CSV table of N, CA, C and O in Angstrom, one decimal:
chain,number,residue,atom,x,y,z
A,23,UNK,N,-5.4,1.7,-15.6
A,23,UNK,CA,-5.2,3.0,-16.1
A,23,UNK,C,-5.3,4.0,-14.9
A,23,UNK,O,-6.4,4.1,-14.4
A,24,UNK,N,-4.0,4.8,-14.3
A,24,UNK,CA,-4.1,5.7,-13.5
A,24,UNK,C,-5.2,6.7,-13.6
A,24,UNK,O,-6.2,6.7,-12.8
A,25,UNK,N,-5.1,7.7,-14.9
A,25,UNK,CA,-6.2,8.5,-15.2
A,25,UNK,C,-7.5,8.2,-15.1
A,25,UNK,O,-8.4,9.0,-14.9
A,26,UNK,N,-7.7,7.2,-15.3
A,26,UNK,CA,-9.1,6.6,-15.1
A,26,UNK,C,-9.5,6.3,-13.4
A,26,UNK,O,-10.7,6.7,-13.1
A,27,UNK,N,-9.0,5.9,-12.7
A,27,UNK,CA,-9.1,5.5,-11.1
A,27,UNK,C,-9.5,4.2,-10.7
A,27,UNK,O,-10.2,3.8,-9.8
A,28,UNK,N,-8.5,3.2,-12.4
A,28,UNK,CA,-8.3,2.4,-12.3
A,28,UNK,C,-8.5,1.3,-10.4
A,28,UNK,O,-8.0,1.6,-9.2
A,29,UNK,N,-9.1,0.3,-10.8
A,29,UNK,CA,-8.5,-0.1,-9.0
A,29,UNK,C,-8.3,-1.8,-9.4
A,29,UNK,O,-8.8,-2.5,-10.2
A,30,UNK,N,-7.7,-2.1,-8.8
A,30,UNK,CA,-7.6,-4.0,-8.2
A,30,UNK,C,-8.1,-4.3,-7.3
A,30,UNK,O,-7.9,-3.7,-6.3
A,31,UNK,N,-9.0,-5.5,-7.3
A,31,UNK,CA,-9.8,-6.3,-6.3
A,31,UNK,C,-8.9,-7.6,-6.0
A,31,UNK,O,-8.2,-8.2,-6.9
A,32,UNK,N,-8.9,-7.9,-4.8
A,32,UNK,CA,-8.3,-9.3,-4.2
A,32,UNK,C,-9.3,-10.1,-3.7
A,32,UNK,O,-10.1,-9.3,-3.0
A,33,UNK,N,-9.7,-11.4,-3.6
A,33,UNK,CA,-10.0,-11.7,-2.2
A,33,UNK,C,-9.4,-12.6,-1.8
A,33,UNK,O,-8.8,-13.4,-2.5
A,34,UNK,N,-9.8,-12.8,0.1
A,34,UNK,CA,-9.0,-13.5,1.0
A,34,UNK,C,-10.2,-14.1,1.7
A,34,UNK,O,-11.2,-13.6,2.1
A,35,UNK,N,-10.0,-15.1,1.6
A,35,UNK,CA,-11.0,-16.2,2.4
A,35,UNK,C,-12.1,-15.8,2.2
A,35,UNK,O,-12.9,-15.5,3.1
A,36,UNK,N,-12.3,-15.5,0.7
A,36,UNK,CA,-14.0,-15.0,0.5
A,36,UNK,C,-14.6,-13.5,1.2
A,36,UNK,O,-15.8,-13.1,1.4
A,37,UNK,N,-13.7,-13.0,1.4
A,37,UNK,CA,-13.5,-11.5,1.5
A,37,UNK,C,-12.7,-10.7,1.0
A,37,UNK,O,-11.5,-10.7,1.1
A,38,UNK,N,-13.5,-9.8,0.5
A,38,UNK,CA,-12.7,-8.3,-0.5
A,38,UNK,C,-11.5,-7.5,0.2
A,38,UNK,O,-11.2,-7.4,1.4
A,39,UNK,N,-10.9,-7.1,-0.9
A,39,UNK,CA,-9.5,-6.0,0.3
A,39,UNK,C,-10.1,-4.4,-0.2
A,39,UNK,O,-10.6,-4.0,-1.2
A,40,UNK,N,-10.0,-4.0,1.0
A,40,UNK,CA,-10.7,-2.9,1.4
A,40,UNK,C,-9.1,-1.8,1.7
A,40,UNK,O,-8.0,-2.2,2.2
A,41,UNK,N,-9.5,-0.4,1.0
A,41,UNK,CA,-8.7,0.8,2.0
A,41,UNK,C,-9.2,1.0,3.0
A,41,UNK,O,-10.3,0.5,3.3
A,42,UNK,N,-8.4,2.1,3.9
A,42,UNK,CA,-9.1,2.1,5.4
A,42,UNK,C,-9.1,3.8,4.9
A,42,UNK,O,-8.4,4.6,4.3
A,43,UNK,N,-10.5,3.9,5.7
A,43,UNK,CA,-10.1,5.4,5.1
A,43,UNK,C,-11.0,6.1,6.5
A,43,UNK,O,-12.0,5.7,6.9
A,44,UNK,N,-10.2,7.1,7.0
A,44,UNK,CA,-10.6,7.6,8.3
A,44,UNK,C,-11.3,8.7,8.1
A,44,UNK,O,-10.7,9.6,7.5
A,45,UNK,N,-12.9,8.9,8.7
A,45,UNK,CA,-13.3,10.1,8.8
A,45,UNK,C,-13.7,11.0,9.8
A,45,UNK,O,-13.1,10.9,10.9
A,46,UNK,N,-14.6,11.9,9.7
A,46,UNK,CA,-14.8,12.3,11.0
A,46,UNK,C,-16.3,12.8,10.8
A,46,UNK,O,-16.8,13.4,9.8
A,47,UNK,N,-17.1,12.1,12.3
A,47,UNK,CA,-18.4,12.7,11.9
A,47,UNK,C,-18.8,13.7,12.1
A,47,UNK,O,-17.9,14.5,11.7
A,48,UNK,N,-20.0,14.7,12.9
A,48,UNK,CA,-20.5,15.5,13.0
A,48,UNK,C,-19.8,16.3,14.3
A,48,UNK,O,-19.6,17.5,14.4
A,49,UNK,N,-19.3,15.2,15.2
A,49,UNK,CA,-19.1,15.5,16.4
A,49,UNK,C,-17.6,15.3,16.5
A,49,UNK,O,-17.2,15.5,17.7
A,50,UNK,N,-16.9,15.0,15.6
A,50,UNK,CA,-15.5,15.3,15.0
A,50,UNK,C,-15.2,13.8,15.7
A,50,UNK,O,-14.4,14.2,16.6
A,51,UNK,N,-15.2,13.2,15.8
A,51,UNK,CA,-15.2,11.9,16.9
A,51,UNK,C,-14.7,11.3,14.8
A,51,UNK,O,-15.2,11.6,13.7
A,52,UNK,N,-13.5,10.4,15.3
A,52,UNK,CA,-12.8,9.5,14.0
A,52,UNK,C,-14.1,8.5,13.7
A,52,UNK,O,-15.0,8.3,14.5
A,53,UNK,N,-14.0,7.8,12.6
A,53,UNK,CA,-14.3,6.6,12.1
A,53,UNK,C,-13.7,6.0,11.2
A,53,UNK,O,-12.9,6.5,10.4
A,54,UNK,N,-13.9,4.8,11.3
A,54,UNK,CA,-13.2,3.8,10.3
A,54,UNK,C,-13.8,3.8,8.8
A,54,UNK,O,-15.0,3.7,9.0
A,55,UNK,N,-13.7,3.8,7.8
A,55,UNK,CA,-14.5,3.4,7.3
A,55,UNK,C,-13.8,2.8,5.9
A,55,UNK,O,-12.6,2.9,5.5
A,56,UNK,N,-15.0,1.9,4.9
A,56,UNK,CA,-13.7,0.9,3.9
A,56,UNK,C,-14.1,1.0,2.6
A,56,UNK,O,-15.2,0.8,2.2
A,57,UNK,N,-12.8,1.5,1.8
A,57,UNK,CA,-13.1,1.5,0.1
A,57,UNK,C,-13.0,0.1,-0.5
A,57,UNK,O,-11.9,-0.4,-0.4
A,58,UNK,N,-13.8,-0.7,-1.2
A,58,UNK,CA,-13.6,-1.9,-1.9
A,58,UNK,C,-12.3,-1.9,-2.6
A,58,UNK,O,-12.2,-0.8,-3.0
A,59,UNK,N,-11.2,-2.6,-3.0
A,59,UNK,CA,-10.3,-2.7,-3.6
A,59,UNK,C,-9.3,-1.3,-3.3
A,59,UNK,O,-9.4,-0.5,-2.4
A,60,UNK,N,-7.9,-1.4,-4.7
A,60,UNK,CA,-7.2,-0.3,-4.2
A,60,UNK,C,-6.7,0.5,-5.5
A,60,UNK,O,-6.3,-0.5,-6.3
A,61,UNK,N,-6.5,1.2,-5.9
A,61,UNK,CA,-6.0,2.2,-6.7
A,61,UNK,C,-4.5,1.3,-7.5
A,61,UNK,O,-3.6,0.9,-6.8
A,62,UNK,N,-4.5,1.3,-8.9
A,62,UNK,CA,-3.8,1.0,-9.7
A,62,UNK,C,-2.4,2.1,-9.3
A,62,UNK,O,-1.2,1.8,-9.2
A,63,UNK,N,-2.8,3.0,-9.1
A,63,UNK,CA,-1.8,4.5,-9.0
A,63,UNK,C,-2.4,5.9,-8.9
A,63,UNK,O,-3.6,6.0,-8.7
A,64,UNK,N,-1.7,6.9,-9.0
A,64,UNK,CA,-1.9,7.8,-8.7
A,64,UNK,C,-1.2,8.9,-9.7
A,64,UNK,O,-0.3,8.6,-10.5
A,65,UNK,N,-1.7,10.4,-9.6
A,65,UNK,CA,-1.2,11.3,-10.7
A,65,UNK,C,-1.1,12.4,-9.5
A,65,UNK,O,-1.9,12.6,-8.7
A,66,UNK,N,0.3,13.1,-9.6
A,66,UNK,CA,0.4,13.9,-8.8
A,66,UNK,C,1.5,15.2,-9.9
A,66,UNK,O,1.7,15.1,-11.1
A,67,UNK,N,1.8,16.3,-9.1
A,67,UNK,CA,2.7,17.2,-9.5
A,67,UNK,C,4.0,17.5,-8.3
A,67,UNK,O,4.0,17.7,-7.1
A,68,UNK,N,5.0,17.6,-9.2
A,68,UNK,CA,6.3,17.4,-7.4
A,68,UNK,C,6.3,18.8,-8.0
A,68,UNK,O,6.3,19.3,-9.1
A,69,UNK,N,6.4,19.3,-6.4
A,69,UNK,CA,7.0,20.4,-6.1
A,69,UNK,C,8.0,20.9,-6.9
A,69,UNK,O,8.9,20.2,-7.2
A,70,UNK,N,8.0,22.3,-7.5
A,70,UNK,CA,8.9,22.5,-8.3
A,70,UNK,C,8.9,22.5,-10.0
A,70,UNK,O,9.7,23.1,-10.8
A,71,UNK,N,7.6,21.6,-10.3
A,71,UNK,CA,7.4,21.4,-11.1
A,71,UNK,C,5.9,21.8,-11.9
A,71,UNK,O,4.7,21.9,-11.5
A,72,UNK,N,6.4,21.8,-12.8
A,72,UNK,CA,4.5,22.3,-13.6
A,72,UNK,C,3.8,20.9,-14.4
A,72,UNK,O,2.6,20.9,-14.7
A,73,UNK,N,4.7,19.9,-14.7
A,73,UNK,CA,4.0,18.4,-15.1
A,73,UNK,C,3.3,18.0,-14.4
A,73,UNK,O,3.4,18.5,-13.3
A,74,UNK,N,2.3,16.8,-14.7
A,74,UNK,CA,1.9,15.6,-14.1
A,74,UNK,C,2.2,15.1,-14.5
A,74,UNK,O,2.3,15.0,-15.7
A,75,UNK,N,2.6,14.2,-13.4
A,75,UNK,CA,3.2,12.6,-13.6
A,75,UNK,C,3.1,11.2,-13.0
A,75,UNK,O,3.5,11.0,-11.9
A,76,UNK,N,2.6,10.3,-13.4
A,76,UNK,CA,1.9,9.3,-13.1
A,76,UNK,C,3.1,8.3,-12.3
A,76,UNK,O,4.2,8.2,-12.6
A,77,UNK,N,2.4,7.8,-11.0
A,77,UNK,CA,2.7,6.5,-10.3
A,77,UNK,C,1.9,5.7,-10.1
A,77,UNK,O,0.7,5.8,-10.0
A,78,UNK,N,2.8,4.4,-10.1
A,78,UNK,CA,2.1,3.2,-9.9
A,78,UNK,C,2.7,2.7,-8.7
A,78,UNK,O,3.8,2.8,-8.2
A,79,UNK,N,1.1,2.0,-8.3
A,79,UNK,CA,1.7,1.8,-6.7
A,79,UNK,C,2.4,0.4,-6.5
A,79,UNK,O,1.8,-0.6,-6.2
A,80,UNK,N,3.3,0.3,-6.7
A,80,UNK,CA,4.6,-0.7,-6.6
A,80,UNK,C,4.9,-1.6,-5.1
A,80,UNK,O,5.9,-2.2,-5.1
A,81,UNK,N,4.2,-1.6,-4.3
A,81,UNK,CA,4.1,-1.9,-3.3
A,81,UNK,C,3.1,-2.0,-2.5
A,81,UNK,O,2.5,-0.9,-2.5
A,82,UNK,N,2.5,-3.0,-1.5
A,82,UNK,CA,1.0,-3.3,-0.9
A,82,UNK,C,1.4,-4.1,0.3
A,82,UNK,O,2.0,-5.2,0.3
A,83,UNK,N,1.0,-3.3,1.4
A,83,UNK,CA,1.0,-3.7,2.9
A,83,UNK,C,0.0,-4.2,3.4
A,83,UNK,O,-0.6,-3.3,4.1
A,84,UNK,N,-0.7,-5.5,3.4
A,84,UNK,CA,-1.7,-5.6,3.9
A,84,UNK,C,-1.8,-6.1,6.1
A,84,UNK,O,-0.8,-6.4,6.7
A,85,UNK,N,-3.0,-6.0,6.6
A,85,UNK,CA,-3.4,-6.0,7.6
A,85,UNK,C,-4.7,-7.1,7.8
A,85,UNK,O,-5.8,-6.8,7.6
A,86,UNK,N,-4.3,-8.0,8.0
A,86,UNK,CA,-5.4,-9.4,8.0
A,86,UNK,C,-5.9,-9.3,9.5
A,86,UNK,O,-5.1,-9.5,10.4
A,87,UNK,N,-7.2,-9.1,9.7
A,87,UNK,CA,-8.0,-8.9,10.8
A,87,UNK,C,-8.6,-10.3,10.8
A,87,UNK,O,-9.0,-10.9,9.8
A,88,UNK,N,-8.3,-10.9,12.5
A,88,UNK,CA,-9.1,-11.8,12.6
A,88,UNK,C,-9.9,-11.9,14.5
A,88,UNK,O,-9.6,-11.3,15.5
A,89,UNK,N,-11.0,-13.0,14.3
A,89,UNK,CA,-11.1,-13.2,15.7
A,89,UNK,C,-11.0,-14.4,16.0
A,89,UNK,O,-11.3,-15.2,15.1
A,90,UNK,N,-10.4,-14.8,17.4
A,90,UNK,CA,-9.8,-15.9,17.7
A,90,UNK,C,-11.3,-16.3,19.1
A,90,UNK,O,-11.8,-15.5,19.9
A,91,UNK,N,-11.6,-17.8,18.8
A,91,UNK,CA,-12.7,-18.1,19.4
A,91,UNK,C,-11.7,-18.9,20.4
A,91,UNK,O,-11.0,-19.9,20.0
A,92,UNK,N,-11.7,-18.4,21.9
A,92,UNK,CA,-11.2,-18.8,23.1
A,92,UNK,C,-11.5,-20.3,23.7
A,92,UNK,O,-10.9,-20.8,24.6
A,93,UNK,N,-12.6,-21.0,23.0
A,93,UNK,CA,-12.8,-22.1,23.3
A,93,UNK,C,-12.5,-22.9,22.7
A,93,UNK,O,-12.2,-23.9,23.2
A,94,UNK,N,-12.4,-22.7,21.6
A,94,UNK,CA,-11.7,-24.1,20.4
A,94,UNK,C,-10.4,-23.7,19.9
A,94,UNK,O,-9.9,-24.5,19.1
A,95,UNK,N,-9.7,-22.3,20.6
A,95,UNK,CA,-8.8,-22.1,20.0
A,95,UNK,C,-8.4,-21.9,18.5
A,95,UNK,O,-7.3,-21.8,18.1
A,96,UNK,N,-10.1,-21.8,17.5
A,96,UNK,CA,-9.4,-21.7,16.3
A,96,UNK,C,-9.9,-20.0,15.8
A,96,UNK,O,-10.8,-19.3,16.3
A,97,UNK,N,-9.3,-19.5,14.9
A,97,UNK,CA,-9.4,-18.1,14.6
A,97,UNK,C,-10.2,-17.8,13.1
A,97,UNK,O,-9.9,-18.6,12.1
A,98,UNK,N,-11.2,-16.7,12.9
A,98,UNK,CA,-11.4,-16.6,11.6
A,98,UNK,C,-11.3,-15.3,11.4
A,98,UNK,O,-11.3,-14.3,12.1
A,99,UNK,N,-11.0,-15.4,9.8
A,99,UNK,CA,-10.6,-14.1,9.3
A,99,UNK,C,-11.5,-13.2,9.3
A,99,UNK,O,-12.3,-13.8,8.5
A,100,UNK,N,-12.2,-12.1,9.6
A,100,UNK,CA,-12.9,-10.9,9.5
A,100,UNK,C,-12.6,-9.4,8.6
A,100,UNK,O,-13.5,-8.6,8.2
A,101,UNK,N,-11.6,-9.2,8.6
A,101,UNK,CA,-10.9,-8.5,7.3
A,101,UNK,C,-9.7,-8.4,7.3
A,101,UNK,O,-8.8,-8.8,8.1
A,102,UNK,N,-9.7,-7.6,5.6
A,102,UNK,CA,-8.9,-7.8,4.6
A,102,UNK,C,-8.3,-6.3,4.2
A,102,UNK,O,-8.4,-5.7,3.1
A,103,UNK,N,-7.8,-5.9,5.0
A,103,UNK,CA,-7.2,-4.2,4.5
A,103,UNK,C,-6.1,-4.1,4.1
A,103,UNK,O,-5.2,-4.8,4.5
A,104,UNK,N,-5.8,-2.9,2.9
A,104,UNK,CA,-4.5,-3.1,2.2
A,104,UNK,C,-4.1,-1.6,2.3
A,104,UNK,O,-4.8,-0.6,2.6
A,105,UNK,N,-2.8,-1.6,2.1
A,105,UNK,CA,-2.6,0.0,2.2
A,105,UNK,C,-1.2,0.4,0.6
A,105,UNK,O,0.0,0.0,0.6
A,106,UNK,N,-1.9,1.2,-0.5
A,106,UNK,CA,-1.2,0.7,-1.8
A,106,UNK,C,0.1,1.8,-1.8
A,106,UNK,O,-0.2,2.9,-1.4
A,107,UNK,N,1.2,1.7,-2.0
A,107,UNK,CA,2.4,2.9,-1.9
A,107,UNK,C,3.2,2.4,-2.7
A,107,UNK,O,3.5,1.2,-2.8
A,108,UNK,N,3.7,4.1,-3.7
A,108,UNK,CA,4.7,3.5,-4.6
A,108,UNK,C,5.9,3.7,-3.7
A,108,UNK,O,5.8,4.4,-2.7
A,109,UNK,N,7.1,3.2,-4.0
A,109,UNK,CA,8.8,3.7,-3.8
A,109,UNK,C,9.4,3.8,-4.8
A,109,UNK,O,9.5,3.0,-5.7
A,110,UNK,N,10.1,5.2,-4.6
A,110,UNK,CA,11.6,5.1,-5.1
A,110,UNK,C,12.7,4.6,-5.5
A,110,UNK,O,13.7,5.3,-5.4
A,111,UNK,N,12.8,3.2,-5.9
A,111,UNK,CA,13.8,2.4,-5.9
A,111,UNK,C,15.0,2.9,-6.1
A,111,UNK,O,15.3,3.4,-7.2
A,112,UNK,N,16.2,2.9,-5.0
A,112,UNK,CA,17.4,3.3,-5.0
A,112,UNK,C,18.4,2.4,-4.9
A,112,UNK,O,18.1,1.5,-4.1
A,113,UNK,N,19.4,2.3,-5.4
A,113,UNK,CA,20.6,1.2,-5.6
A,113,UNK,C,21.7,1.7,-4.9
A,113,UNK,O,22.1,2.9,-4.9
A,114,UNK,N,22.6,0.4,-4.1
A,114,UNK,CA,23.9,1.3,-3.7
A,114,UNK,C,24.5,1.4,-4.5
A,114,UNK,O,24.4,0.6,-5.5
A,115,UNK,N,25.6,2.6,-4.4
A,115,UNK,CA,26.8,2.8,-5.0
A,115,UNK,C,27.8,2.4,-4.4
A,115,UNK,O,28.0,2.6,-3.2
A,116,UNK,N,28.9,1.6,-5.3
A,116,UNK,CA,29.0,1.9,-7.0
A,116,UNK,C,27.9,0.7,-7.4
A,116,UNK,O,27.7,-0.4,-7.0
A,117,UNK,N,27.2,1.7,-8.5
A,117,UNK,CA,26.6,0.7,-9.3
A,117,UNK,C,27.4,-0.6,-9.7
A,117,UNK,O,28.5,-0.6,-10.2
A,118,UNK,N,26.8,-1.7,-9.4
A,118,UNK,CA,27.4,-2.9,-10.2
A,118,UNK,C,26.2,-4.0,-10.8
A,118,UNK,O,25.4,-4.6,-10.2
A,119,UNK,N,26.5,-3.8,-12.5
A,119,UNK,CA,25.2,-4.6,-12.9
A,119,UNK,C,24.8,-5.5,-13.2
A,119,UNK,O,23.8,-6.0,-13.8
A,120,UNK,N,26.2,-6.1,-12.6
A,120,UNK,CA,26.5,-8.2,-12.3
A,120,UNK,C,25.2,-8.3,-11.1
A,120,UNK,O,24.3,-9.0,-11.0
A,121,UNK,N,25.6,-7.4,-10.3
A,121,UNK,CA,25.2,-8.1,-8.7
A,121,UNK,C,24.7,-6.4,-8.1
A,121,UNK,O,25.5,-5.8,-7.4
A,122,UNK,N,23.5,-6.0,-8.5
A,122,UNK,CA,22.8,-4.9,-8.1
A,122,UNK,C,22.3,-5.4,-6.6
A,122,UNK,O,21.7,-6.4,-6.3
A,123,UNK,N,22.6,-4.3,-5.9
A,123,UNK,CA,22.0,-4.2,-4.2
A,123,UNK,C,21.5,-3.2,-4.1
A,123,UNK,O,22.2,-2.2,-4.2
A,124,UNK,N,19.8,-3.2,-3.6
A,124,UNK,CA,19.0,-2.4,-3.6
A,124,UNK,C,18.9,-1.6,-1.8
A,124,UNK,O,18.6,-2.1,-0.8
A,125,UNK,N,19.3,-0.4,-1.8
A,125,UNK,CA,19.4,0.3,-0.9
A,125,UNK,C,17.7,0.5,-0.1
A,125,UNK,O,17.6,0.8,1.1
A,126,UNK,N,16.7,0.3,-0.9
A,126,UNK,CA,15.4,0.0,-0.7
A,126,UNK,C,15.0,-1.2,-0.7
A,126,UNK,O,15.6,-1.9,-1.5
A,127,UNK,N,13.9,-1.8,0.2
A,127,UNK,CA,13.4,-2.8,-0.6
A,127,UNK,C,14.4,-4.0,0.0
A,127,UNK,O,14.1,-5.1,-0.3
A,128,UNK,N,15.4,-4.0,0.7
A,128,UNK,CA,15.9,-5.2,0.7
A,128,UNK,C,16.0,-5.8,2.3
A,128,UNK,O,16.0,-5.3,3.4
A,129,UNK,N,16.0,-7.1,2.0
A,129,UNK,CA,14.9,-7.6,2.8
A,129,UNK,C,16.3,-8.3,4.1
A,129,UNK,O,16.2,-8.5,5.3
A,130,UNK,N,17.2,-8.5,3.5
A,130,UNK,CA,18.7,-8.8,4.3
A,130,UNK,C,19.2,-7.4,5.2
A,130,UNK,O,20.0,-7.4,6.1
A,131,UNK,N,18.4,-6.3,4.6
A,131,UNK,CA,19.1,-5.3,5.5
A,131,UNK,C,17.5,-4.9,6.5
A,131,UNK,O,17.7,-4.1,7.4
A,132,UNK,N,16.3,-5.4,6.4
A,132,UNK,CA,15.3,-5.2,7.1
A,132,UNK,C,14.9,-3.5,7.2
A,132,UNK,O,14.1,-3.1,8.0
A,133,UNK,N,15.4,-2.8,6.3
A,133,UNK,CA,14.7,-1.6,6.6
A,133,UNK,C,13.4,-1.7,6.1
A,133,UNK,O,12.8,-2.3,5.1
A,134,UNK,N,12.8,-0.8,7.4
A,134,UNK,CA,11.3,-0.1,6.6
A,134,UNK,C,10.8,0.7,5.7
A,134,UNK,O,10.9,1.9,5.9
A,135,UNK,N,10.3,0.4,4.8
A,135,UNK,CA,9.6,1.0,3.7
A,135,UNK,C,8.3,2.0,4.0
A,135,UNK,O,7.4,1.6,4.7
A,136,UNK,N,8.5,3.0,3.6
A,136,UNK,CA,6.6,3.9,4.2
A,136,UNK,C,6.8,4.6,2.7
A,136,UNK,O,7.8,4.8,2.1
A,137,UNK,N,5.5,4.9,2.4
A,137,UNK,CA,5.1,5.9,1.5
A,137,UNK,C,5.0,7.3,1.5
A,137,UNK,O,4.3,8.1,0.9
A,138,UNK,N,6.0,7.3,2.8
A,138,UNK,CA,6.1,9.1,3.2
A,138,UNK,C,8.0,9.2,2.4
A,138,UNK,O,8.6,10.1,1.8
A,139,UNK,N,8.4,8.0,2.8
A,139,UNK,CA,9.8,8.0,2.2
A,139,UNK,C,9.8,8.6,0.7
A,139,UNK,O,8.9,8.3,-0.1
A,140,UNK,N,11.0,9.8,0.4
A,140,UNK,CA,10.8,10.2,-0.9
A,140,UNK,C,11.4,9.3,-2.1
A,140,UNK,O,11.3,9.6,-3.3
């Protein structure tokens, strides 16, 4: 449930997925720092409008941190960060609803996806 601040937990090799969430301390100097799990969605208002309206986050980029031990060559995982964003899903035109090709999201044309895209 959006309204609620619903969230989803994963884990990866016996560790939780974390947001990354950047702060700043006293001395304005950044930090890292990690929320447990990630947000089901979100409720916002677009511009122009006086509704709220709910999104779900339809898409999840994760970032697998690890360290690699130079002597044995083998690596272990140390985190698990996820970053949650809905899209827009857009279709080319002309619509065809034999054989739909997604102008987003498609993975033959390799574009990038961000959550700043409208």
């Amino acid at each position: 449930k959006v309204e609620d601040d619903y969230k989803v937990n994963m884990i990866l090799d016996n560790l939780p997925v974390a947001m990354v969430k950047i702060m700043k301390d006293d001395s304005g100097r950044q930090l890292k720092a990690y929320e447990r799990g990630f947000y089901v969605g979100f409720k916002a208002t677009i511009e122009g409008q006086k509704d709220v309206k709910f999104f779900l986050h339809n898409h999840l980029r994760f970032n697998i941190l690890y360290n690699r031990d130079a002597a044995t060559d083998l690596s272990r995982i140390v985190g698990f960060e996820v970053e949650a964003f809905s899209v827009n899903r857009q279709y080319e035109k002309p619509w065809d609803a034999k054989s739909p090709v997604l102008k987003t999201c498609n993975a033959n044309r390799m574009v990038a996806v961000s959550h700043t895209q409208p």
